[in-house]
């Protein structure tokens, strides 16, 4: 004889309480508040989502085996609603934490130890991402490389690699980041770790590998050596299919939802200046293939004829390839408004539907720019160009050429669907509050 256990209405309150308790335990078991991931990157959100999905999978299996009758509607509502609430609460908490970190609070005080060049490189990277929770307060270098400050910064050099303990005390550092080991005496890293206070002070090894995503890096102890394995960037057929499916569905829905706005902009462009509504320009895309990129025309009709003269008069500082002018006289009145809020790029949704572009990807360059590329820059063509990308949410026109390339190559080599969603979210935020970087 078998019995089915049916949960009645009052019992759902008990079931909900048990489920919440199990959910909290699942989040704790998956270390979703680990110091290593809390407040930065996507790993926190991924762990929260996976812990929730695994818990509900286990609940469904147990309910089936024990013949417990739980209404499917209950689970179908509880799972997405719970995940959404968790992610939103984590995001709100992160915004508060980022604001505090930008003010110098809730951040590790870092002492960099290594060669002058490696210390300067890591200091620049950490300076760019203050929200990550690391504030560089000083540095120690080999005696033959000592200077008053870290090159290119105002970070003080507090002594040689033999003065780490005294330097930490002097600036109140709680973290030592070793940026290179080649210039350190044998066993020096061990000596530094032995001198740290357990639980209060930490040692971080910062190898000279920039723009490599965490999932591609694995440590493997071999004969007492902590070897770091870096996986070769891979973009499988399944990943390409997923990205294309998301692009197609989202762009079609985008065109449908935004059709009234597209119509209004079409009328405004046509009514406020002479010339065609759309601007078609040849760009270089996936695998180096050229395509016609569509935008709302935001400049006067003879803009290309005026380019050579303007290029000679004004270029962005440090940008040897891209031409961007803050107060470009070729831009029309409605064009300036559209560019400020990135509305001129909305027709590129049709490029996405056609398959020549993606929602997120590297910046689509001009053929004349590609002619000036160094060999390694061509790696950006391993992915379809995007309407938005890391370059779009990291400074846009204010970026130097080197920074633009670094961000594009970082995207290509570290692509993930979650990363795309984060970039889309940041793009929406940047479009609503564009600041001074949209030219």
XYZ file of C-alpha atoms in Angstrom:
439
model
C 0.000 0.000 0.000
C 1.342 3.435 -0.884
C 0.409 6.803 0.509
C 0.565 10.223 -1.118
C 1.289 13.154 1.180
C -0.740 16.171 0.112
C 0.271 19.585 1.396
C -2.799 21.614 2.407
C -3.099 25.406 2.416
C -2.013 25.905 6.074
C 0.888 23.536 5.484
C 2.305 25.818 2.802
C 3.284 28.295 5.505
C 5.336 25.584 7.163
C 6.687 24.441 3.792
C 7.650 28.019 2.943
C 9.480 28.449 6.252
C 11.371 25.184 5.716
C 12.175 26.176 2.129
C 13.545 29.563 3.223
C 15.724 27.871 5.847
C 17.015 25.358 3.290
C 17.615 28.197 0.841
C 19.745 30.067 3.370
C 21.719 26.902 4.085
C 22.228 26.318 0.345
C 23.542 29.860 -0.116
C 25.898 29.408 2.827
C 27.072 25.999 1.572
C 27.900 27.549 -1.808
C 29.903 30.299 -0.083
C 27.965 33.074 -1.817
C 29.331 35.684 0.601
C 32.961 34.669 0.304
C 35.401 37.571 0.599
C 36.935 36.427 -2.701
C 33.778 37.113 -4.715
C 31.604 39.386 -2.589
C 31.041 42.818 -4.093
C 32.836 42.373 -7.434
C 32.595 40.317 -10.612
C 29.832 37.948 -11.702
C 30.768 34.933 -9.566
C 28.526 36.036 -6.681
C 25.430 36.181 -8.903
C 26.303 32.889 -10.575
C 26.696 31.118 -7.221
C 23.384 32.510 -5.935
C 21.584 31.328 -9.073
C 23.196 27.871 -9.138
C 22.599 27.306 -5.405
C 18.914 28.148 -5.906
C 18.494 25.918 -8.957
C 20.255 23.005 -7.260
C 18.084 23.365 -4.144
C 14.834 23.344 -6.107
C 16.038 20.401 -8.153
C 16.691 18.444 -4.965
C 13.310 19.490 -3.507
C 11.534 18.324 -6.674
C 13.328 14.946 -6.627
C 12.644 14.380 -2.915
C 8.985 15.351 -3.351
C 8.654 12.890 -6.228
C 10.357 9.995 -4.420
C 8.480 10.620 -1.157
C 5.232 11.190 -3.067
C 4.714 14.589 -1.508
C 2.129 16.513 -3.524
C 3.458 20.052 -3.896
C 1.553 22.283 -6.284
C 3.664 22.929 -9.364
C 2.461 26.523 -9.429
C 3.955 27.062 -5.976
C 7.422 25.995 -7.126
C 7.122 27.786 -10.469
C 6.412 31.050 -8.641
C 8.740 30.574 -5.674
C 11.846 29.747 -7.732
C 11.994 32.704 -10.162
C 10.585 35.148 -7.604
C 13.106 34.036 -4.995
C 16.069 34.179 -7.383
C 14.998 37.607 -8.631
C 14.662 38.966 -5.087
C 18.043 37.543 -4.117
C 19.798 38.990 -7.162
C 18.153 42.391 -6.744
C 19.030 42.522 -3.038
C 22.635 41.515 -3.789
C 22.807 44.164 -6.508
C 21.447 46.880 -4.201
C 23.879 45.850 -1.490
C 26.705 45.963 -4.041
C 25.762 49.507 -5.115
C 25.986 50.617 -1.503
C 29.304 48.808 -1.073
C 30.736 50.277 -4.295
C 29.787 53.785 -3.165
C 31.549 53.189 0.138
C 34.617 51.731 -1.581
C 34.870 54.694 -3.941
C 35.099 56.790 -0.796
C 37.954 54.643 0.484
C 35.926 52.578 2.963
C 35.474 48.800 3.238
C 38.616 48.278 1.169
C 41.806 46.339 1.741
C 44.867 48.542 2.242
C 47.425 47.018 -0.098
C 51.214 47.098 -0.014
C 52.690 46.127 -3.398
C 55.946 44.167 -3.440
C 57.921 43.495 -6.613
C 59.866 45.050 -9.449
C 59.291 48.685 -10.368
C 57.588 47.816 -13.679
C 55.268 45.156 -12.244
C 54.309 47.309 -9.258
C 53.458 50.216 -11.579
C 51.326 47.970 -13.831
C 49.320 46.476 -10.956
C 48.927 49.895 -9.322
C 47.415 51.276 -12.533
C 44.981 48.377 -12.853
C 43.825 48.594 -9.234
C 43.513 52.360 -9.590
C 41.105 51.868 -12.495
C 38.830 49.605 -10.449
C 38.575 51.191 -7.015
C 35.194 49.528 -6.587
C 36.927 46.137 -6.354
C 37.961 46.952 -2.798
C 41.743 47.334 -3.055
C 43.464 50.612 -2.192
C 47.211 50.742 -2.820
C 48.882 52.611 0.042
C 52.550 51.896 -0.629
C 55.149 49.731 -2.306
C 58.416 47.938 -1.632
C 60.942 47.231 -4.393
C 64.399 45.686 -4.826
C 67.101 48.072 -3.559
C 68.545 48.736 -7.015
C 65.115 49.925 -8.251
C 64.134 52.173 -5.338
C 62.551 55.559 -6.029
C 60.436 57.993 -4.034
C 57.158 56.996 -5.692
C 55.836 54.249 -7.946
C 56.481 55.352 -11.572
C 53.509 57.232 -13.002
C 51.703 57.504 -9.639
C 51.926 59.304 -6.311
C 52.072 56.020 -4.361
C 55.048 56.173 -1.973
C 57.851 53.618 -2.081
C 58.395 52.693 1.566
C 61.596 50.697 1.291
C 63.127 47.549 -0.094
C 61.636 44.057 -0.089
C 63.336 43.510 3.269
C 61.248 46.282 4.844
C 57.787 44.794 4.255
C 56.872 44.393 7.930
C 57.883 47.960 8.838
C 56.158 49.323 5.718
C 52.889 47.570 6.601
C 52.973 49.041 10.078
C 53.770 52.530 8.774
C 50.760 52.725 6.446
C 48.403 50.330 8.233
C 48.322 47.862 5.337
C 46.397 44.619 5.832
C 47.264 42.991 2.494
C 50.576 42.314 0.764
C 50.349 41.869 -3.012
C 53.462 40.335 -4.558
C 53.516 41.560 -8.164
C 56.598 39.651 -9.350
C 58.900 37.049 -7.849
C 61.806 37.110 -10.325
C 63.441 40.062 -8.566
C 62.915 38.702 -5.044
C 65.440 36.591 -3.130
C 64.667 32.841 -2.859
C 62.007 32.018 -0.243
C 61.216 35.730 0.194
C 57.504 35.174 -0.456
C 57.461 32.490 2.255
C 59.197 34.840 4.682
C 56.629 37.546 3.955
C 53.739 35.126 4.565
C 55.298 33.915 7.840
C 55.409 37.498 9.110
C 51.700 38.175 8.558
C 49.146 38.063 11.350
C 46.827 35.110 10.778
C 43.248 36.166 10.066
C 44.014 39.899 9.933
C 46.675 40.252 7.282
C 46.631 38.584 3.898
C 49.031 37.662 1.113
C 48.009 38.022 -2.537
C 50.074 36.878 -5.505
C 49.401 39.091 -8.532
C 50.995 37.423 -11.579
C 51.668 39.560 -14.652
C 48.588 38.243 -16.478
C 46.078 41.011 -17.083
C 42.567 40.746 -18.554
C 42.197 36.996 -17.979
C 38.845 35.990 -16.503
C 38.745 33.913 -13.326
C 37.084 30.821 -14.864
C 40.066 30.423 -17.203
C 42.562 30.325 -14.339
C 43.154 27.218 -12.224
C 45.840 26.388 -9.691
C 47.307 22.906 -9.531
C 49.868 21.954 -6.882
C 52.632 19.816 -8.401
C 55.593 18.694 -6.267
C 54.922 21.555 -3.881
C 54.738 24.122 -6.697
C 51.451 26.079 -7.061
C 51.263 25.986 -10.862
C 48.806 28.365 -12.511
C 47.007 26.914 -15.526
C 45.465 29.382 -17.976
C 42.966 27.839 -20.376
C 43.132 28.846 -24.032
C 40.136 31.049 -24.991
C 37.373 28.916 -26.455
C 34.120 29.875 -28.154
C 32.277 26.606 -28.792
C 29.490 26.001 -31.308
C 27.021 25.778 -28.421
C 28.105 29.159 -27.087
C 27.840 30.716 -30.535
C 24.340 29.266 -30.961
C 23.246 30.613 -27.558
C 24.657 34.055 -28.260
C 23.029 34.172 -31.706
C 19.675 33.004 -30.314
C 19.725 35.693 -27.620
C 20.784 38.314 -30.184
C 17.998 37.389 -32.581
C 15.188 37.229 -30.015
C 16.268 40.380 -28.165
C 16.830 42.461 -31.316
C 13.472 41.486 -32.862
C 11.690 42.322 -29.604
C 13.715 45.531 -29.399
C 12.613 46.658 -32.854
C 8.968 45.907 -32.009
C 9.023 47.682 -28.638
C 11.061 50.653 -29.880
C 9.213 51.082 -33.192
C 7.352 54.253 -32.018
C 10.675 55.822 -30.963
C 12.321 54.766 -34.236
C 9.475 56.405 -36.159
C 9.763 59.659 -34.177
C 13.535 59.821 -34.710
C 13.076 59.126 -38.422
C 10.725 62.111 -38.711
C 13.019 64.391 -36.653
C 16.156 63.550 -38.651
C 14.318 64.078 -41.924
C 12.731 67.359 -40.816
C 15.777 69.029 -39.226
C 18.495 68.582 -41.866
C 18.986 67.877 -45.540
C 19.955 64.370 -46.570
C 19.000 60.736 -45.970
C 17.619 59.532 -42.639
C 20.086 56.672 -42.307
C 23.864 56.692 -42.567
C 25.403 53.544 -44.042
C 29.098 53.043 -43.391
C 31.481 50.206 -44.237
C 32.881 48.544 -41.127
C 34.993 45.442 -40.544
C 33.385 42.600 -38.616
C 33.617 38.903 -37.843
C 36.712 37.237 -39.350
C 37.652 40.531 -41.031
C 34.620 40.610 -43.325
C 33.290 44.037 -44.304
C 29.620 44.960 -43.831
C 27.386 48.019 -43.982
C 26.590 49.380 -40.517
C 23.318 51.302 -40.188
C 22.892 54.377 -37.988
C 20.596 57.362 -37.860
C 22.395 60.193 -39.647
C 23.680 62.542 -36.956
C 26.005 64.677 -39.123
C 25.748 66.996 -42.091
C 25.701 65.318 -45.504
C 29.300 66.289 -46.415
C 30.749 65.098 -43.095
C 33.283 62.773 -44.731
C 34.656 65.613 -46.881
C 35.321 67.708 -43.760
C 37.021 64.868 -41.890
C 40.560 65.344 -43.236
C 40.695 68.992 -42.185
C 39.266 68.266 -38.728
C 41.636 65.330 -38.214
C 44.568 67.681 -38.714
C 43.176 70.219 -36.244
C 42.091 68.067 -33.332
C 42.523 64.459 -32.206
C 41.957 62.740 -28.906
C 45.015 62.697 -26.692
C 46.860 59.386 -26.893
C 44.563 57.932 -29.548
C 46.621 57.285 -32.669
C 43.984 55.373 -34.635
C 40.477 56.565 -33.726
C 39.189 60.043 -34.552
C 36.861 61.433 -31.901
C 36.194 65.140 -31.356
C 34.293 66.369 -28.322
C 32.684 69.351 -30.095
C 32.543 68.055 -33.655
C 31.025 70.869 -35.811
C 29.692 68.320 -38.322
C 27.062 67.037 -35.866
C 23.506 68.339 -36.301
C 21.292 69.528 -33.464
C 19.148 66.390 -33.326
C 22.297 64.361 -33.967
C 23.931 65.723 -30.820
C 20.886 64.717 -28.786
C 20.794 61.229 -30.318
C 24.505 60.687 -29.729
C 24.265 61.782 -26.114
C 21.786 58.993 -25.395
C 23.140 56.562 -28.053
C 19.831 56.725 -29.932
C 21.625 57.029 -33.280
C 22.780 53.425 -32.852
C 19.293 51.896 -32.561
C 19.093 50.987 -36.295
C 22.020 48.638 -35.674
C 19.385 46.260 -34.296
C 18.734 45.458 -37.964
C 22.438 44.603 -38.350
C 22.028 42.193 -35.440
C 18.957 40.609 -37.020
C 20.880 40.242 -40.274
C 23.764 38.526 -38.490
C 26.578 40.997 -39.202
C 26.608 42.313 -35.620
C 25.817 41.201 -32.091
C 24.186 43.064 -29.222
C 27.472 42.913 -27.299
C 30.928 42.685 -28.818
C 34.067 44.587 -29.825
C 33.755 47.989 -31.445
C 33.247 47.704 -35.251
C 36.263 49.492 -36.815
C 36.620 51.291 -40.121
C 38.748 49.673 -42.868
C 41.156 52.631 -42.610
C 41.632 51.882 -38.909
C 42.221 48.181 -39.556
C 45.037 49.097 -41.956
C 46.912 50.564 -38.958
C 46.357 47.556 -36.682
C 49.228 45.645 -35.141
C 49.001 41.889 -35.681
C 47.629 41.056 -32.217
C 44.761 43.558 -32.570
C 43.216 41.381 -35.308
C 42.108 38.976 -32.547
C 39.139 41.279 -31.971
C 37.669 39.846 -35.212
C 37.219 36.455 -33.517
C 33.867 37.788 -32.283
C 31.103 39.697 -34.040
C 31.207 43.453 -33.427
C 28.607 44.734 -31.003
C 26.198 47.617 -30.621
C 27.686 47.915 -27.156
C 30.632 46.375 -25.364
C 33.229 46.839 -22.662
C 34.515 49.925 -24.490
C 30.992 51.428 -24.409
C 30.577 51.098 -20.640
C 34.185 51.944 -19.743
C 34.617 55.433 -21.113
C 33.641 55.339 -24.806
C 35.219 58.323 -26.576
C 37.389 59.247 -23.590
C 39.410 56.027 -23.910
C 42.865 55.947 -25.442
C 43.530 53.629 -28.368
C 45.468 51.221 -26.147
C 42.607 51.048 -23.655
C 40.050 50.418 -26.411
C 42.125 47.528 -27.752
C 42.712 46.097 -24.281
C 38.999 46.066 -23.494
C 38.011 44.539 -26.839
C 40.595 41.751 -26.584
C 39.606 41.113 -22.980
C 35.984 40.679 -24.091
C 36.886 38.306 -26.931
C 39.059 36.088 -24.737
C 36.772 36.013 -21.689
C 33.272 35.949 -23.195
C 30.365 34.668 -21.126
C 26.585 35.032 -21.370
C 26.474 36.478 -17.868
C 29.123 39.004 -18.866
C 26.975 40.082 -21.830
C 23.974 40.610 -19.549
C 26.068 42.730 -17.178
C 27.328 44.867 -20.086
C 23.770 45.344 -21.393
C 22.669 46.460 -17.927
C 25.565 48.920 -17.676
C 24.815 50.195 -21.187
C 21.218 50.976 -20.244
C 22.466 52.852 -17.193
C 25.079 54.758 -19.238
C 22.506 55.672 -21.913
C 20.170 57.171 -19.304
C 23.016 59.043 -17.583
C 25.646 59.471 -20.325
C 27.953 61.960 -18.599
C 30.720 63.509 -20.727
C 31.997 60.461 -22.602
C 29.391 60.286 -25.387
C 30.613 62.408 -28.312
